[in-house]
XYZ file of C-alpha atoms in Angstrom:
408
model
C -9.384 -5.537 -101.073
C -10.378 -8.597 -98.987
C -7.426 -8.035 -96.635
C -9.399 -9.570 -93.761
C -9.969 -12.736 -95.797
C -6.318 -13.508 -96.498
C -6.213 -16.707 -94.468
C -6.775 -19.587 -96.926
C -9.281 -21.393 -94.723
C -11.289 -18.197 -94.146
C -11.419 -17.592 -97.887
C -12.378 -21.252 -98.449
C -15.362 -20.972 -96.125
C -16.416 -17.661 -97.696
C -16.115 -18.862 -101.297
C -17.947 -22.113 -100.540
C -20.880 -20.171 -99.085
C -20.777 -17.748 -102.035
C -20.768 -20.645 -104.517
C -23.818 -22.299 -102.959
C -25.674 -18.981 -102.865
C -24.717 -18.327 -106.486
C -26.631 -21.433 -107.553
C -29.653 -21.198 -105.246
C -30.218 -17.489 -105.904
C -29.361 -17.747 -109.594
C -31.994 -20.430 -110.065
C -34.607 -18.678 -107.960
C -34.107 -15.229 -109.487
C -34.594 -16.658 -112.992
C -38.120 -17.972 -112.306
C -39.684 -14.763 -113.636
C -38.409 -15.664 -117.118
C -40.723 -18.696 -117.096
C -43.945 -16.699 -116.551
C -44.594 -15.999 -120.247
C -43.613 -19.473 -121.560
C -45.683 -21.273 -118.918
C -48.692 -19.060 -119.637
C -48.443 -19.682 -123.380
C -47.993 -23.436 -122.976
C -50.628 -24.096 -120.315
C -53.033 -21.142 -120.456
C -52.914 -20.781 -116.666
C -53.103 -16.986 -116.869
C -50.745 -14.347 -115.535
C -52.726 -13.950 -112.296
C -52.479 -17.655 -111.389
C -48.789 -17.807 -112.218
C -48.151 -14.570 -110.305
C -49.875 -16.054 -107.275
C -47.651 -19.140 -107.467
C -44.606 -16.865 -107.656
C -45.937 -14.816 -104.730
C -46.397 -17.929 -102.600
C -42.828 -18.789 -103.534
C -41.643 -15.438 -102.173
C -43.456 -16.106 -98.905
C -42.224 -19.700 -98.668
C -38.624 -18.626 -99.311
C -38.882 -16.182 -96.426
C -40.814 -18.466 -94.066
C -38.199 -21.195 -94.274
C -35.339 -18.810 -93.412
C -35.823 -18.681 -89.598
C -36.649 -22.400 -89.515
C -33.559 -23.299 -91.520
C -31.521 -20.877 -89.422
C -32.715 -22.448 -86.170
C -31.977 -25.958 -87.485
C -28.540 -24.793 -88.581
C -27.866 -23.246 -85.160
C -28.954 -26.491 -83.499
C -27.548 -29.256 -85.737
C -25.102 -27.509 -88.042
C -25.518 -26.149 -91.586
C -24.516 -29.220 -93.595
C -27.745 -31.174 -93.101
C -29.860 -28.099 -93.757
C -27.984 -27.286 -96.961
C -28.188 -30.853 -98.279
C -31.937 -30.953 -97.668
C -32.377 -27.530 -99.262
C -30.548 -28.388 -102.467
C -32.382 -31.705 -102.822
C -35.786 -30.033 -102.359
C -34.852 -27.263 -104.802
C -33.874 -29.864 -107.403
C -37.133 -31.751 -106.838
C -39.249 -28.609 -107.230
C -37.560 -27.718 -110.524
C -37.723 -31.301 -111.818
C -41.466 -31.792 -111.295
C -42.699 -28.315 -112.298
C -42.796 -29.139 -116.062
C -45.360 -31.881 -115.392
C -47.821 -29.444 -113.790
C -50.700 -27.959 -115.767
C -52.715 -26.104 -113.120
C -52.195 -23.028 -111.004
C -52.564 -25.039 -107.787
C -49.994 -27.557 -108.948
C -47.543 -24.816 -109.909
C -48.033 -23.230 -106.490
C -47.097 -26.507 -104.820
C -44.055 -27.275 -106.978
C -42.464 -24.044 -108.172
C -44.046 -21.909 -105.471
C -43.460 -24.095 -102.406
C -40.968 -26.868 -103.112
C -38.443 -24.947 -105.204
C -38.491 -21.877 -102.977
C -38.383 -23.792 -99.699
C -35.330 -25.618 -101.004
C -33.705 -22.423 -102.230
C -34.477 -20.658 -98.961
C -33.024 -23.422 -96.794
C -29.750 -23.135 -98.725
C -29.683 -19.356 -98.703
C -28.726 -16.283 -96.677
C -29.654 -17.196 -93.097
C -27.973 -20.598 -93.165
C -24.917 -19.543 -95.166
C -24.180 -16.213 -93.480
C -24.851 -17.729 -90.058
C -22.513 -20.643 -90.796
C -19.753 -18.383 -92.072
C -20.099 -15.932 -89.168
C -19.418 -18.698 -86.650
C -16.339 -19.928 -88.542
C -14.401 -16.733 -89.263
C -12.957 -13.926 -87.089
C -15.021 -10.899 -86.151
C -12.975 -8.485 -88.248
C -13.573 -10.567 -91.405
C -17.359 -10.860 -91.152
C -18.208 -7.628 -92.962
C -16.154 -8.405 -96.060
C -17.121 -12.085 -95.907
C -20.844 -11.296 -95.870
C -20.344 -8.883 -98.763
C -18.508 -11.513 -100.801
C -21.089 -14.207 -99.984
C -23.843 -11.845 -101.005
C -21.971 -11.057 -104.218
C -22.088 -14.784 -104.989
C -25.882 -14.620 -105.118
C -25.679 -11.606 -107.419
C -23.183 -13.346 -109.683
C -25.629 -16.226 -109.906
C -28.319 -13.879 -111.189
C -25.874 -12.393 -113.704
C -24.950 -15.857 -115.020
C -28.280 -17.646 -114.819
C -30.615 -15.006 -116.304
C -29.181 -14.901 -119.860
C -28.341 -18.631 -119.815
C -31.873 -19.571 -118.773
C -33.362 -17.261 -121.416
C -31.191 -18.898 -124.083
C -32.052 -22.383 -122.872
C -35.772 -21.623 -122.961
C -35.357 -20.573 -126.595
C -33.168 -23.548 -127.534
C -34.627 -26.532 -125.648
C -37.907 -25.173 -124.258
C -38.967 -24.196 -120.751
C -39.571 -27.764 -119.589
C -36.052 -28.995 -120.364
C -34.628 -25.813 -118.869
C -36.230 -26.676 -115.541
C -34.504 -30.067 -115.633
C -31.157 -28.418 -116.308
C -31.701 -26.226 -113.248
C -32.523 -29.286 -111.145
C -29.280 -30.963 -112.200
C -27.326 -27.790 -111.451
C -28.671 -27.754 -107.895
C -27.512 -31.338 -107.369
C -24.035 -30.551 -108.704
C -23.644 -27.975 -105.932
C -23.785 -30.551 -103.119
C -19.967 -31.107 -102.862
C -19.471 -27.474 -101.814
C -21.235 -28.199 -98.527
C -18.183 -30.063 -97.239
C -16.339 -26.762 -97.083
C -18.820 -25.541 -94.465
C -18.928 -28.799 -92.522
C -17.811 -28.654 -88.911
C -15.347 -31.464 -89.491
C -13.653 -29.917 -92.510
C -9.856 -29.923 -92.220
C -9.590 -26.462 -93.696
C -11.681 -25.036 -90.892
C -9.456 -26.664 -88.314
C -6.524 -24.855 -89.896
C -8.085 -21.412 -89.412
C -6.007 -19.369 -86.961
C -9.133 -18.473 -85.114
C -10.852 -20.214 -82.240
C -14.571 -19.481 -81.982
C -15.634 -18.282 -78.588
C -17.426 -20.871 -76.469
C -21.195 -20.598 -76.322
C -22.166 -17.713 -74.115
C -24.055 -18.323 -70.891
C -26.578 -15.690 -71.902
C -30.236 -16.126 -72.837
C -31.322 -19.144 -74.857
C -33.065 -19.080 -78.226
C -36.585 -18.633 -76.848
C -35.602 -15.697 -74.656
C -33.530 -14.171 -77.460
C -36.546 -14.310 -79.772
C -38.718 -12.638 -77.123
C -36.119 -9.922 -76.669
C -35.946 -9.367 -80.436
C -39.709 -9.051 -80.774
C -39.664 -6.307 -78.137
C -36.650 -4.506 -79.560
C -37.651 -1.333 -81.413
C -34.489 -1.304 -83.498
C -34.980 -4.893 -84.660
C -38.599 -4.190 -85.586
C -37.662 -1.054 -87.539
C -34.921 -2.980 -89.325
C -37.428 -5.692 -90.286
C -39.907 -3.082 -91.501
C -37.313 -1.582 -93.808
C -36.449 -5.071 -95.037
C -40.166 -5.661 -95.746
C -40.232 -2.799 -98.235
C -37.014 -4.073 -99.798
C -38.671 -7.431 -100.424
C -41.727 -5.773 -101.944
C -39.966 -4.082 -104.813
C -37.341 -6.777 -105.402
C -40.038 -9.461 -105.800
C -42.147 -7.171 -107.947
C -39.247 -6.471 -110.266
C -37.845 -9.985 -110.525
C -41.332 -11.349 -111.281
C -42.796 -8.605 -113.458
C -39.873 -6.778 -115.079
C -40.083 -9.152 -118.084
C -43.787 -8.268 -118.354
C -43.076 -4.540 -118.093
C -40.517 -4.824 -120.868
C -42.980 -6.765 -123.007
C -45.600 -4.038 -122.509
C -43.053 -1.549 -123.844
C -42.746 -3.585 -127.054
C -39.160 -4.686 -126.446
C -37.831 -8.232 -127.056
C -37.389 -10.843 -124.267
C -33.611 -10.508 -124.526
C -33.902 -7.041 -122.956
C -35.550 -8.663 -119.921
C -32.895 -11.349 -119.496
C -30.029 -8.904 -119.929
C -31.670 -6.443 -117.539
C -31.870 -9.148 -114.865
C -28.280 -10.121 -115.637
C -27.094 -6.516 -115.295
C -28.870 -6.247 -111.947
C -26.872 -9.252 -110.787
C -23.600 -7.957 -112.223
C -23.990 -4.522 -110.649
C -24.906 -6.078 -107.317
C -21.611 -7.950 -107.217
C -19.905 -4.584 -106.885
C -22.675 -3.221 -104.686
C -22.458 -6.137 -102.258
C -18.682 -5.969 -101.987
C -18.884 -2.210 -101.498
C -21.565 -2.676 -98.828
C -19.322 -5.102 -96.952
C -16.557 -2.487 -96.952
C -18.856 0.423 -96.088
C -20.238 -1.190 -92.940
C -16.674 -1.482 -91.663
C -16.353 2.328 -91.895
C -19.862 3.710 -91.318
C -22.867 2.676 -89.310
C -24.976 0.146 -91.165
C -28.232 2.020 -90.593
C -26.949 4.983 -92.594
C -25.775 2.698 -95.383
C -29.254 1.154 -95.528
C -31.044 4.506 -95.468
C -28.953 5.745 -98.397
C -29.621 2.567 -100.382
C -33.388 2.741 -99.944
C -33.523 6.467 -100.736
C -31.543 5.917 -103.931
C -34.118 3.372 -105.108
C -36.962 5.875 -104.757
C -35.003 8.420 -106.817
C -34.080 5.833 -109.459
C -37.657 4.602 -109.950
C -38.865 8.186 -110.284
C -36.200 8.732 -112.954
C -37.339 5.592 -114.774
C -40.964 6.758 -114.869
C -39.901 10.041 -116.460
C -37.764 8.482 -119.196
C -38.725 6.985 -122.593
C -38.888 3.203 -122.415
C -35.947 2.119 -124.552
C -33.572 -0.789 -124.125
C -30.807 1.590 -122.988
C -33.057 3.075 -120.299
C -33.851 -0.405 -118.991
C -30.159 -1.300 -118.907
C -29.271 1.883 -116.997
C -32.218 1.270 -114.676
C -31.019 -2.301 -114.091
C -27.475 -1.226 -113.243
C -28.763 1.420 -110.844
C -31.046 -1.056 -109.103
C -28.334 -3.676 -109.032
C -25.961 -1.521 -107.008
C -28.306 -1.880 -104.019
C -30.351 -4.945 -105.075
C -29.248 -7.448 -102.421
C -26.512 -5.229 -101.031
C -28.931 -4.558 -98.161
C -28.151 -8.020 -96.772
C -24.651 -7.359 -95.289
C -25.650 -4.202 -93.335
C -28.903 -5.816 -92.201
C -27.111 -8.935 -90.953
C -24.464 -6.706 -89.360
C -27.053 -4.795 -87.341
C -28.667 -8.036 -86.164
C -25.258 -9.323 -85.049
C -24.554 -6.052 -83.222
C -27.890 -6.156 -81.434
C -27.918 -9.808 -80.396
C -24.518 -11.383 -81.154
C -23.790 -14.248 -83.554
C -25.008 -17.209 -81.473
C -28.505 -17.070 -82.974
C -27.699 -14.899 -85.965
C -29.037 -17.437 -88.479
C -32.389 -17.566 -86.690
C -32.799 -13.829 -86.106
C -31.616 -12.840 -89.556
C -33.938 -15.514 -90.932
C -36.871 -13.825 -89.192
C -35.877 -10.497 -90.715
C -35.755 -12.215 -94.100
C -39.249 -13.557 -93.480
C -40.424 -9.960 -93.120
C -38.579 -9.236 -96.377
C -40.482 -12.022 -98.103
C -43.879 -11.020 -96.764
C -43.204 -7.864 -98.710
C -42.044 -10.072 -101.570
C -45.325 -11.979 -101.564
C -47.270 -8.736 -101.876
C -44.940 -7.353 -104.548
C -45.257 -10.413 -106.788
C -48.993 -10.954 -106.236
C -50.135 -7.326 -106.414
C -48.092 -6.875 -109.576
C -50.195 -9.563 -111.237
C -53.406 -7.996 -109.947
C -52.356 -4.538 -111.188
C -51.627 -5.849 -114.668
C -54.873 -7.819 -114.837
C -57.107 -4.969 -113.647
C -55.389 -1.878 -115.035
C -53.391 -3.221 -117.954
C -50.042 -1.880 -116.692
C -47.900 -1.530 -113.571
C -48.243 2.225 -112.942
C -49.712 1.881 -109.450
C -46.969 -0.550 -108.466
C -44.206 1.861 -109.439
C -45.664 4.616 -107.269
C -46.104 2.177 -104.389
C -42.438 1.261 -104.850
C -41.382 4.895 -104.494
C -43.467 5.389 -101.346
C -42.198 2.226 -99.677
C -38.549 2.885 -100.547
C -38.851 6.334 -98.998
C -40.444 4.825 -95.893
C -37.634 2.265 -95.612
C -35.013 5.012 -95.736
C -36.729 6.904 -92.927
C -37.373 4.004 -90.523
C -33.723 2.906 -90.542
C -32.457 6.191 -89.112
C -33.685 5.716 -85.477
C -32.168 2.215 -85.207
C -29.902 1.784 -82.178
C -26.361 1.179 -83.425
C -23.023 2.031 -81.860
C -20.574 4.239 -83.718
C -17.823 2.546 -85.706
C -14.486 2.393 -83.945
C -11.774 2.483 -86.581
C -8.919 0.091 -85.875
C -5.459 1.567 -85.756
C -2.262 -0.203 -86.665
């Protein structure tokens, strides 16, 4: 395992990116655990808090192509520093907010813009330009696994902290954690000595189309649009679950610990799922890997609806979801790189992530509306099944060359 990452400097770059993503995604994916405590303390209402979370999903996606373009232009270090500082600020000021509008500005916008700037598009784009072609699949899988490990670690820790020191102090702990991540950025800096030691010389910038023309080409490319549509549906159910799974578990009469451990198990399972995805895309076409992932989600949700709502069922459901949770990122990024190269990968993958988060906005917001109007999430589960099925189908016509297996 990780044979293509054996060079120390390649592994250093990969682990640094994975470590940063572990913190930014771990913090962001734990925000759903604050919905109940904030509602009880401030009386904002689930709908107002859900809207703030939904805006956060959209903001996290909207910043991806912007951060990616800035990273492509000026390098990732400045973007990552700004992202972590903004994330820390959003977490630090959220406890002082007592209105839905204020929470939308702080937790919804600030925290998620910061997390998004220091997330997939910047980190995967930075790593892709600093490691050999043959290592990118496993590297993206390992980086993605870092985000999943963050969810596994942060979810139960945040739940415990909320119980021990309260939700306000927990936000301040998260802010401090974001700041403590800043030293890892040096490992991705262009001037880092370790990078100079990599036995790999990046190809000089191609004399092909510039960023503007590349964006125009992408917007006209049927395969890129289908890929983004599938990613949209992925964002819908991930945001719905990360925001409202604690509420679903509460409706079933189970304790909050089931929610935190379910989120943690999703993260743990996705560590293996992400690593497996990185290996699979080296052997099979990424579009087939994506189609299988999305189809499995539709089957799993249908199974969940048919089962009694016990803690064991939720744990099994969480593990099943976790195997594909964010494992869609490596094959999606791989297809973008195949279609357009790595020169503007951060920007183009960021745009695909924006589509993902438009779906995320709707998943988080409509979940709150469904609960407020109907008293449960039944309609959302069936929408999840329909969209997952659609995502599986639309990935199949994507233009992607067959895998050429390397021989010794």
